[in-house]
PDB file of C-alpha atoms in Angstrom:
ATOM      1  CA  MET A   1      11.123  11.992  -1.166  1.00  0.00           C
ATOM      2  CA  ASP A   2       8.664  14.516   0.223  1.00  0.00           C
ATOM      3  CA  ILE A   3       5.013  13.444   0.350  1.00  0.00           C
ATOM      4  CA  THR A   4       4.052  16.969  -0.722  1.00  0.00           C
ATOM      5  CA  LYS A   5       5.255  15.857  -4.178  1.00  0.00           C
ATOM      6  CA  ILE A   6       2.261  13.509  -4.438  1.00  0.00           C
ATOM      7  CA  PRO A   7      -0.423  15.338  -6.444  1.00  0.00           C
ATOM      8  CA  GLN A   8      -3.575  16.304  -4.524  1.00  0.00           C
ATOM      9  CA  ILE A   9      -2.181  15.110  -1.185  1.00  0.00           C
ATOM     10  CA  LYS A  10      -3.874  16.927   1.694  1.00  0.00           C
ATOM     11  CA  TYR A  11      -2.706  17.715   5.243  1.00  0.00           C
ATOM     12  CA  SER A  12       0.955  17.262   4.337  1.00  0.00           C
ATOM     13  CA  GLU A  13       1.752  20.202   6.624  1.00  0.00           C
ATOM     14  CA  VAL A  14       0.380  18.238   9.602  1.00  0.00           C
ATOM     15  CA  ASP A  15       3.003  16.094  11.330  1.00  0.00           C
ATOM     16  CA  ASN A  16       0.964  12.924  11.040  1.00  0.00           C
ATOM     17  CA  PHE A  17       1.600   9.609   9.325  1.00  0.00           C
ATOM     18  CA  PHE A  18       0.308   9.255   5.781  1.00  0.00           C
ATOM     19  CA  LEU A  19      -2.022   6.455   4.725  1.00  0.00           C
ATOM     20  CA  LEU A  20      -2.193   4.203   1.660  1.00  0.00           C
ATOM     21  CA  ALA A  21      -5.486   2.333   1.952  1.00  0.00           C
ATOM     22  CA  GLY A  22      -8.292   0.768  -0.025  1.00  0.00           C
ATOM     23  CA  PRO A  23      -9.381  -2.608  -1.356  1.00  0.00           C
ATOM     24  CA  CYS A  24      -6.910  -5.207  -2.535  1.00  0.00           C
ATOM     25  CA  ALA A  25      -8.371  -5.156  -6.032  1.00  0.00           C
ATOM     26  CA  ILE A  26     -10.834  -2.986  -7.911  1.00  0.00           C
ATOM     27  CA  GLU A  27     -13.934  -5.192  -8.090  1.00  0.00           C
ATOM     28  CA  GLY A  28     -16.216  -2.538  -9.553  1.00  0.00           C
ATOM     29  CA  GLU A  29     -17.029   1.170  -9.500  1.00  0.00           C
ATOM     30  CA  GLU A  30     -19.621   1.139  -6.730  1.00  0.00           C
ATOM     31  CA  MET A  31     -17.411  -0.698  -4.241  1.00  0.00           C
ATOM     32  CA  ALA A  32     -14.397   1.490  -4.980  1.00  0.00           C
ATOM     33  CA  LEU A  33     -16.356   4.721  -4.535  1.00  0.00           C
ATOM     34  CA  ARG A  34     -18.033   3.406  -1.393  1.00  0.00           C
ATOM     35  CA  ILE A  35     -14.732   2.515   0.247  1.00  0.00           C
ATOM     36  CA  ALA A  36     -13.042   5.733  -0.865  1.00  0.00           C
ATOM     37  CA  GLU A  37     -15.894   7.885   0.455  1.00  0.00           C
ATOM     38  CA  LYS A  38     -15.642   6.308   3.896  1.00  0.00           C
ATOM     39  CA  VAL A  39     -11.860   6.501   4.136  1.00  0.00           C
ATOM     40  CA  VAL A  40     -11.778  10.096   2.874  1.00  0.00           C
ATOM     41  CA  SER A  41     -14.346  11.154   5.478  1.00  0.00           C
ATOM     42  CA  ILE A  42     -12.242   9.630   8.259  1.00  0.00           C
ATOM     43  CA  THR A  43      -8.885  10.943   7.050  1.00  0.00           C
ATOM     44  CA  ASP A  44     -10.329  14.435   6.567  1.00  0.00           C
ATOM     45  CA  LYS A  45     -11.627  14.378  10.126  1.00  0.00           C
ATOM     46  CA  LEU A  46      -8.272  13.247  11.521  1.00  0.00           C
ATOM     47  CA  GLN A  47      -6.116  15.252   9.064  1.00  0.00           C
ATOM     48  CA  ILE A  48      -4.284  12.224   7.749  1.00  0.00           C
ATOM     49  CA  PRO A  49      -2.643  12.586   4.303  1.00  0.00           C
ATOM     50  CA  TYR A  50      -4.358   9.920   2.232  1.00  0.00           C
ATOM     51  CA  VAL A  51      -3.728   7.997  -0.996  1.00  0.00           C
ATOM     52  CA  PHE A  52      -6.451   5.625  -2.253  1.00  0.00           C
ATOM     53  CA  LYS A  53      -5.088   2.166  -3.043  1.00  0.00           C
ATOM     54  CA  GLY A  54      -6.544  -0.360  -5.460  1.00  0.00           C
ATOM     55  CA  SER A  55      -4.957  -2.910  -7.790  1.00  0.00           C
ATOM     56  CA  PHE A  56      -6.171  -2.693 -11.369  1.00  0.00           C
ATOM     57  CA  LYS A  57      -4.873  -6.206 -11.978  1.00  0.00           C
ATOM     58  CA  LYS A  58      -3.783  -9.064  -9.702  1.00  0.00           C
ATOM     59  CA  ALA A  59      -1.061 -10.979 -11.520  1.00  0.00           C
ATOM     60  CA  ASN A  60       0.376 -12.785  -8.476  1.00  0.00           C
ATOM     61  CA  ARG A  61      -2.249 -15.377  -7.619  1.00  0.00           C
ATOM     62  CA  SER A  62      -1.919 -18.749  -5.903  1.00  0.00           C
ATOM     63  CA  ARG A  63      -4.295 -20.592  -8.216  1.00  0.00           C
ATOM     64  CA  ILE A  64      -5.194 -20.430 -11.887  1.00  0.00           C
ATOM     65  CA  ASP A  65      -8.855 -19.786 -11.007  1.00  0.00           C
ATOM     66  CA  SER A  66      -8.152 -16.903  -8.596  1.00  0.00           C
ATOM     67  CA  PHE A  67      -9.656 -13.490  -9.348  1.00  0.00           C
ATOM     68  CA  THR A  68      -7.289 -11.295 -11.357  1.00  0.00           C
ATOM     69  CA  GLY A  69      -9.389  -8.260 -12.249  1.00  0.00           C
ATOM     70  CA  ILE A  70     -12.308  -6.745 -14.158  1.00  0.00           C
ATOM     71  CA  GLY A  71     -10.209  -5.571 -17.102  1.00  0.00           C
ATOM     72  CA  ASP A  72      -7.213  -3.260 -17.076  1.00  0.00           C
ATOM     73  CA  GLU A  73      -8.670  -0.137 -18.645  1.00  0.00           C
ATOM     74  CA  LYS A  74     -11.986  -0.482 -16.819  1.00  0.00           C
ATOM     75  CA  ALA A  75     -10.263  -0.716 -13.427  1.00  0.00           C
ATOM     76  CA  LEU A  76      -7.867   2.136 -14.203  1.00  0.00           C
ATOM     77  CA  LYS A  77     -10.767   4.370 -15.202  1.00  0.00           C
ATOM     78  CA  ILE A  78     -12.398   3.620 -11.860  1.00  0.00           C
ATOM     79  CA  LEU A  79      -9.211   4.672 -10.078  1.00  0.00           C
ATOM     80  CA  ARG A  80      -9.277   7.929 -12.045  1.00  0.00           C
ATOM     81  CA  LYS A  81     -12.917   8.451 -11.074  1.00  0.00           C
ATOM     82  CA  VAL A  82     -12.079   7.946  -7.396  1.00  0.00           C
ATOM     83  CA  SER A  83      -9.375  10.599  -7.690  1.00  0.00           C
ATOM     84  CA  GLU A  84     -11.607  13.061  -9.512  1.00  0.00           C
ATOM     85  CA  THR A  85     -14.602  12.474  -7.238  1.00  0.00           C
ATOM     86  CA  PHE A  86     -12.830  12.803  -3.904  1.00  0.00           C
ATOM     87  CA  LYS A  87      -9.813  14.908  -4.901  1.00  0.00           C
ATOM     88  CA  VAL A  88      -7.324  12.361  -3.571  1.00  0.00           C
ATOM     89  CA  PRO A  89      -4.262  10.765  -5.166  1.00  0.00           C
ATOM     90  CA  THR A  90      -4.312   7.091  -6.099  1.00  0.00           C
ATOM     91  CA  ILE A  91      -1.853   4.205  -6.166  1.00  0.00           C
ATOM     92  CA  THR A  92      -1.865   0.915  -8.053  1.00  0.00           C
ATOM     93  CA  ASP A  93       0.685  -1.847  -8.574  1.00  0.00           C
ATOM     94  CA  ILE A  94       2.244  -2.838 -11.859  1.00  0.00           C
ATOM     95  CA  HIS A  95       3.633  -6.195 -12.903  1.00  0.00           C
ATOM     96  CA  GLU A  96       5.086  -5.754 -16.371  1.00  0.00           C
ATOM     97  CA  ILE A  97       7.158  -3.055 -18.041  1.00  0.00           C
ATOM     98  CA  SER A  98       4.273  -2.264 -20.372  1.00  0.00           C
ATOM     99  CA  ASP A  99       2.039  -1.555 -17.357  1.00  0.00           C
ATOM    100  CA  ALA A 100       4.123   1.447 -16.269  1.00  0.00           C
ATOM    101  CA  ASN A 101       3.169   4.020 -18.888  1.00  0.00           C
ATOM    102  CA  MET A 102      -0.391   2.716 -19.105  1.00  0.00           C
ATOM    103  CA  ALA A 103      -1.056   2.984 -15.356  1.00  0.00           C
ATOM    104  CA  ALA A 104       0.790   6.310 -15.122  1.00  0.00           C
ATOM    105  CA  GLU A 105      -1.923   7.854 -17.285  1.00  0.00           C
ATOM    106  CA  TYR A 106      -4.472   7.192 -14.545  1.00  0.00           C
ATOM    107  CA  VAL A 107      -2.784   7.174 -11.104  1.00  0.00           C
ATOM    108  CA  ASP A 108      -0.319   9.234  -9.085  1.00  0.00           C
ATOM    109  CA  VAL A 109       1.818   6.515  -7.486  1.00  0.00           C
ATOM    110  CA  LEU A 110       3.099   3.298  -9.059  1.00  0.00           C
ATOM    111  CA  GLN A 111       3.727   0.377  -6.758  1.00  0.00           C
ATOM    112  CA  ILE A 112       6.234  -2.398  -7.357  1.00  0.00           C
ATOM    113  CA  PRO A 113       5.061  -5.670  -5.777  1.00  0.00           C
ATOM    114  CA  ALA A 114       7.373  -7.315  -3.266  1.00  0.00           C
ATOM    115  CA  PHE A 115       8.027 -10.372  -5.423  1.00  0.00           C
ATOM    116  CA  LEU A 116       9.128  -8.092  -8.282  1.00  0.00           C
ATOM    117  CA  VAL A 117      11.146  -5.418  -6.507  1.00  0.00           C
ATOM    118  CA  ARG A 118      14.480  -6.843  -7.722  1.00  0.00           C
ATOM    119  CA  GLN A 119      13.323  -6.685 -11.359  1.00  0.00           C
ATOM    120  CA  THR A 120      15.501  -3.820 -12.541  1.00  0.00           C
ATOM    121  CA  ASP A 121      13.735  -3.147 -15.837  1.00  0.00           C
ATOM    122  CA  LEU A 122      10.352  -2.951 -14.107  1.00  0.00           C
ATOM    123  CA  VAL A 123      11.580  -0.583 -11.383  1.00  0.00           C
ATOM    124  CA  VAL A 124      13.328   1.634 -13.923  1.00  0.00           C
ATOM    125  CA  ALA A 125      10.243   1.709 -16.167  1.00  0.00           C
ATOM    126  CA  ALA A 126       8.136   2.889 -13.219  1.00  0.00           C
ATOM    127  CA  ALA A 127      10.703   5.516 -12.263  1.00  0.00           C
ATOM    128  CA  GLU A 128      10.985   6.842 -15.809  1.00  0.00           C
ATOM    129  CA  THR A 129       7.302   7.788 -15.814  1.00  0.00           C
ATOM    130  CA  GLY A 130       8.180  10.494 -13.286  1.00  0.00           C
ATOM    131  CA  LYS A 131       5.587   9.164 -10.864  1.00  0.00           C
ATOM    132  CA  VAL A 132       6.192   8.467  -7.193  1.00  0.00           C
ATOM    133  CA  VAL A 133       7.329   4.825  -6.911  1.00  0.00           C
ATOM    134  CA  ASN A 134       6.388   2.696  -3.908  1.00  0.00           C
ATOM    135  CA  LEU A 135       8.843  -0.179  -3.562  1.00  0.00           C
ATOM    136  CA  LYS A 136       7.492  -3.051  -1.511  1.00  0.00           C
ATOM    137  CA  LYS A 137      10.325  -4.844   0.277  1.00  0.00           C
ATOM    138  CA  GLY A 138      10.621  -8.420  -0.855  1.00  0.00           C
ATOM    139  CA  GLN A 139       9.719 -11.004   1.765  1.00  0.00           C
ATOM    140  CA  PHE A 140      13.159 -12.476   1.116  1.00  0.00           C
ATOM    141  CA  MET A 141      15.154  -9.220   1.300  1.00  0.00           C
ATOM    142  CA  SER A 142      17.056  -7.519   4.077  1.00  0.00           C
ATOM    143  CA  PRO A 143      16.329  -3.904   4.992  1.00  0.00           C
ATOM    144  CA  GLU A 144      19.833  -2.966   3.841  1.00  0.00           C
ATOM    145  CA  SER A 145      19.258  -4.415   0.379  1.00  0.00           C
ATOM    146  CA  MET A 146      16.422  -1.947  -0.253  1.00  0.00           C
ATOM    147  CA  LYS A 147      19.051   0.739  -0.713  1.00  0.00           C
ATOM    148  CA  HIS A 148      19.771  -0.736  -4.136  1.00  0.00           C
ATOM    149  CA  ALA A 149      16.102  -0.767  -5.132  1.00  0.00           C
ATOM    150  CA  VAL A 150      15.845   2.918  -4.236  1.00  0.00           C
ATOM    151  CA  THR A 151      19.011   3.641  -6.219  1.00  0.00           C
ATOM    152  CA  LYS A 152      17.410   2.101  -9.316  1.00  0.00           C
ATOM    153  CA  VAL A 153      14.709   4.765  -9.014  1.00  0.00           C
ATOM    154  CA  THR A 154      16.947   7.716  -8.232  1.00  0.00           C
ATOM    155  CA  GLU A 155      19.478   6.900 -10.945  1.00  0.00           C
ATOM    156  CA  THR A 156      16.779   7.738 -13.511  1.00  0.00           C
ATOM    157  CA  GLY A 157      16.606  11.248 -12.050  1.00  0.00           C
ATOM    158  CA  ASN A 158      13.406  10.475 -10.143  1.00  0.00           C
ATOM    159  CA  GLU A 159      13.913  11.160  -6.428  1.00  0.00           C
ATOM    160  CA  GLN A 160      10.374  10.133  -5.520  1.00  0.00           C
ATOM    161  CA  ALA A 161      10.749   6.699  -3.920  1.00  0.00           C
ATOM    162  CA  ILE A 162       8.970   5.145  -0.950  1.00  0.00           C
ATOM    163  CA  ILE A 163       9.780   1.825   0.742  1.00  0.00           C
ATOM    164  CA  THR A 164       6.993  -0.344   2.151  1.00  0.00           C
ATOM    165  CA  ASP A 165       7.783  -3.213   4.521  1.00  0.00           C
ATOM    166  CA  ARG A 166       5.231  -6.012   4.111  1.00  0.00           C
ATOM    167  CA  GLY A 167       6.947  -8.541   6.354  1.00  0.00           C
ATOM    168  CA  THR A 168       9.550 -11.261   5.981  1.00  0.00           C
ATOM    169  CA  MET A 169       8.915 -14.965   5.464  1.00  0.00           C
ATOM    170  CA  PHE A 170       9.067 -16.961   8.695  1.00  0.00           C
ATOM    171  CA  GLY A 171       9.054 -20.558   7.598  1.00  0.00           C
ATOM    172  CA  TYR A 172       6.756 -21.520   4.747  1.00  0.00           C
ATOM    173  CA  GLN A 173       3.400 -20.232   5.975  1.00  0.00           C
ATOM    174  CA  ASP A 174       3.937 -17.194   8.156  1.00  0.00           C
ATOM    175  CA  MET A 175       5.329 -13.652   8.132  1.00  0.00           C
ATOM    176  CA  ILE A 176       7.081 -11.497  10.712  1.00  0.00           C
ATOM    177  CA  VAL A 177       8.083  -7.829  10.774  1.00  0.00           C
ATOM    178  CA  ASP A 178      11.572  -6.963  11.963  1.00  0.00           C
ATOM    179  CA  PHE A 179      11.101  -3.463  13.356  1.00  0.00           C
ATOM    180  CA  ARG A 180      14.883  -3.008  13.527  1.00  0.00           C
ATOM    181  CA  GLY A 181      14.754  -2.498   9.773  1.00  0.00           C
ATOM    182  CA  ILE A 182      12.617   0.640   9.912  1.00  0.00           C
ATOM    183  CA  PRO A 183      15.360   3.100  10.945  1.00  0.00           C
ATOM    184  CA  THR A 184      17.716   1.409   8.498  1.00  0.00           C
ATOM    185  CA  MET A 185      15.385   1.862   5.537  1.00  0.00           C
ATOM    186  CA  LYS A 186      14.518   5.427   6.579  1.00  0.00           C
ATOM    187  CA  GLN A 187      18.088   6.301   5.600  1.00  0.00           C
ATOM    188  CA  TYR A 188      17.122   5.581   1.985  1.00  0.00           C
ATOM    189  CA  ALA A 189      13.504   6.777   1.648  1.00  0.00           C
ATOM    190  CA  PRO A 190      10.309   7.349   3.635  1.00  0.00           C
ATOM    191  CA  VAL A 191       9.161   4.044   5.122  1.00  0.00           C
ATOM    192  CA  VAL A 192       5.641   2.657   5.166  1.00  0.00           C
ATOM    193  CA  LEU A 193       4.508  -0.396   7.126  1.00  0.00           C
ATOM    194  CA  ASP A 194       1.996  -2.675   5.414  1.00  0.00           C
ATOM    195  CA  VAL A 195      -0.105  -3.829   8.366  1.00  0.00           C
ATOM    196  CA  THR A 196      -2.307  -6.228   6.424  1.00  0.00           C
ATOM    197  CA  HIS A 197      -0.011  -8.192   4.089  1.00  0.00           C
ATOM    198  CA  SER A 198       2.514  -8.538   6.913  1.00  0.00           C
ATOM    199  CA  LEU A 199      -0.149 -10.632   8.675  1.00  0.00           C
ATOM    200  CA  GLN A 200      -0.680 -12.980   5.754  1.00  0.00           C
ATOM    201  CA  GLN A 201      -0.279 -16.729   6.113  1.00  0.00           C
ATOM    202  CA  PRO A 202       0.763 -17.741   2.591  1.00  0.00           C
ATOM    203  CA  ASN A 203       1.292 -21.080   0.883  1.00  0.00           C
ATOM    204  CA  GLN A 204      -1.792 -22.766   2.294  1.00  0.00           C
ATOM    205  CA  SER A 205      -2.614 -26.165   0.823  1.00  0.00           C
ATOM    206  CA  SER A 206      -5.993 -24.798  -0.314  1.00  0.00           C
ATOM    207  CA  GLY A 207      -4.230 -22.314  -2.589  1.00  0.00           C
ATOM    208  CA  VAL A 208      -5.940 -19.450  -0.751  1.00  0.00           C
ATOM    209  CA  THR A 209      -3.755 -17.207   1.410  1.00  0.00           C
ATOM    210  CA  GLY A 210      -4.789 -16.951   5.050  1.00  0.00           C
ATOM    211  CA  GLY A 211      -4.262 -14.109   7.488  1.00  0.00           C
ATOM    212  CA  ARG A 212      -4.596 -12.765  11.028  1.00  0.00           C
ATOM    213  CA  PRO A 213      -6.615  -9.536  10.725  1.00  0.00           C
ATOM    214  CA  ALA A 214      -7.270  -9.415  14.473  1.00  0.00           C
ATOM    215  CA  LEU A 215      -3.639  -8.286  14.841  1.00  0.00           C
ATOM    216  CA  ILE A 216      -3.830  -5.354  12.394  1.00  0.00           C
ATOM    217  CA  GLY A 217      -4.239  -2.871  15.252  1.00  0.00           C
ATOM    218  CA  THR A 218      -1.292  -4.351  17.123  1.00  0.00           C
ATOM    219  CA  MET A 219       0.925  -4.177  14.063  1.00  0.00           C
ATOM    220  CA  ALA A 220      -0.148  -0.614  13.223  1.00  0.00           C
ATOM    221  CA  ARG A 221       0.413   0.688  16.755  1.00  0.00           C
ATOM    222  CA  ALA A 222       3.856  -0.907  16.845  1.00  0.00           C
ATOM    223  CA  GLY A 223       4.713   0.668  13.506  1.00  0.00           C
ATOM    224  CA  ILE A 224       3.741   4.181  14.578  1.00  0.00           C
ATOM    225  CA  ALA A 225       5.692   3.756  17.817  1.00  0.00           C
ATOM    226  CA  ALA A 226       8.712   2.584  15.813  1.00  0.00           C
ATOM    227  CA  GLY A 227       8.642   5.737  13.696  1.00  0.00           C
ATOM    228  CA  VAL A 228       7.257   4.723  10.308  1.00  0.00           C
ATOM    229  CA  ASP A 229       6.335   7.602   8.027  1.00  0.00           C
ATOM    230  CA  GLY A 230       3.186   5.962   6.729  1.00  0.00           C
ATOM    231  CA  LEU A 231       0.888   2.968   6.920  1.00  0.00           C
ATOM    232  CA  PHE A 232      -0.473   0.727   4.175  1.00  0.00           C
ATOM    233  CA  MET A 233      -3.631  -1.253   4.786  1.00  0.00           C
ATOM    234  CA  GLU A 234      -6.241  -2.984   2.735  1.00  0.00           C
ATOM    235  CA  THR A 235      -9.828  -2.513   3.836  1.00  0.00           C
ATOM    236  CA  HIS A 236     -13.254  -3.617   2.617  1.00  0.00           C
ATOM    237  CA  PHE A 237     -16.831  -3.314   3.847  1.00  0.00           C
ATOM    238  CA  ASP A 238     -17.231  -7.099   3.449  1.00  0.00           C
ATOM    239  CA  PRO A 239     -13.832  -8.795   3.751  1.00  0.00           C
ATOM    240  CA  ALA A 240     -15.321 -12.282   3.845  1.00  0.00           C
ATOM    241  CA  ASN A 241     -16.657 -11.798   0.326  1.00  0.00           C
ATOM    242  CA  ALA A 242     -13.818  -9.707  -1.103  1.00  0.00           C
ATOM    243  CA  LYS A 243     -12.463 -11.193  -4.322  1.00  0.00           C
ATOM    244  CA  SER A 244      -8.818 -10.928  -3.262  1.00  0.00           C
ATOM    245  CA  ASP A 245      -6.969 -11.118   0.080  1.00  0.00           C
ATOM    246  CA  GLY A 246     -10.098 -10.926   2.204  1.00  0.00           C
ATOM    247  CA  ALA A 247      -8.483 -13.075   4.904  1.00  0.00           C
ATOM    248  CA  ASN A 248      -6.116 -10.307   5.981  1.00  0.00           C
ATOM    249  CA  MET A 249      -8.171  -7.164   5.278  1.00  0.00           C
ATOM    250  CA  LEU A 250      -9.427  -4.726   7.893  1.00  0.00           C
ATOM    251  CA  ASP A 251     -13.202  -4.460   8.091  1.00  0.00           C
ATOM    252  CA  LEU A 252     -14.034  -0.917   7.012  1.00  0.00           C
ATOM    253  CA  SER A 253     -16.267  -0.458  10.066  1.00  0.00           C
ATOM    254  CA  LEU A 254     -13.174  -0.718  12.304  1.00  0.00           C
ATOM    255  CA  LEU A 255     -11.086   1.857  10.481  1.00  0.00           C
ATOM    256  CA  GLU A 256     -12.128   5.079  12.222  1.00  0.00           C
ATOM    257  CA  LYS A 257     -11.413   3.827  15.733  1.00  0.00           C
ATOM    258  CA  LEU A 258      -8.038   2.439  14.661  1.00  0.00           C
ATOM    259  CA  LEU A 259      -6.938   5.616  12.865  1.00  0.00           C
ATOM    260  CA  THR A 260      -8.094   7.744  15.801  1.00  0.00           C
ATOM    261  CA  ASP A 261      -5.943   5.684  18.162  1.00  0.00           C
ATOM    262  CA  LEU A 262      -2.972   5.784  15.793  1.00  0.00           C
ATOM    263  CA  THR A 263      -3.202   9.567  15.419  1.00  0.00           C
ATOM    264  CA  ALA A 264      -3.076   9.878  19.211  1.00  0.00           C
ATOM    265  CA  ILE A 265      -0.026   7.613  19.368  1.00  0.00           C
ATOM    266  CA  ARG A 266       1.671   9.658  16.638  1.00  0.00           C
ATOM    267  CA  LYS A 267       1.098  12.857  18.624  1.00  0.00           C
ATOM    268  CA  THR A 268       2.709  11.245  21.644  1.00  0.00           C
ATOM    269  CA  VAL A 269       5.683  10.048  19.584  1.00  0.00           C
ATOM    270  CA  ASN A 270       6.085  13.544  18.118  1.00  0.00           C
ATOM    271  CA  SER A 271       6.193  15.046  21.599  1.00  0.00           C
ATOM    272  CA  LEU A 272       9.105  12.906  22.760  1.00  0.00           C
TER     273      LEU A 272
END
């Protein structure tokens, strides 16, 4: 997989990490455009290849009353508008086989959620659209087992697979990242580190997932030093009032400083 295969990707000739970032879920057009505008301005300044991330639907929720979306087509049209307005590619996750072709009409990268990455029919359906497929490593899976998930994509004739590590369950209510798995998974596909979901604290008795966003910078710096190809992070201008996963999002006001530091670390790593 070569990131130059992602439509509209910029700065792919620069030896920098690439970034998948945006809100957890599309809450509305204004918020999506506001976040995209800010991230695009920063990534253009730092020459970071950028893909806007936003879920058109949140199917994996802790509680029955949790926010799931504003409507599939409405959210997908907003993702298309982000792409057309800022000339950047977009990524969204899918949960059912029928989602694959529908979402592929609007976005450039299809993401398979971690809980679903062993679902062969879903992975194959995503791959058969011809889109880039981002496979999130299951919290219960070894790095070595991701080879088989990638093979499900490539066996369709689609060589465009990415692996994203979003942490491994550590007990019932915490996550850890095993950085030893990064070079292993890089044998199979480009590897992205999800620096926000890997800091989640799931399975809370309240039914609302917690998180440790103060450690996002630590996790991101460690990932760049360990040689990841890209970073995934969810960001919002008001995480406390975000409708999904606000507890582990990066405040948008902190993004420029973090990406500036990470770009400097990447340059150092490249020089070694």
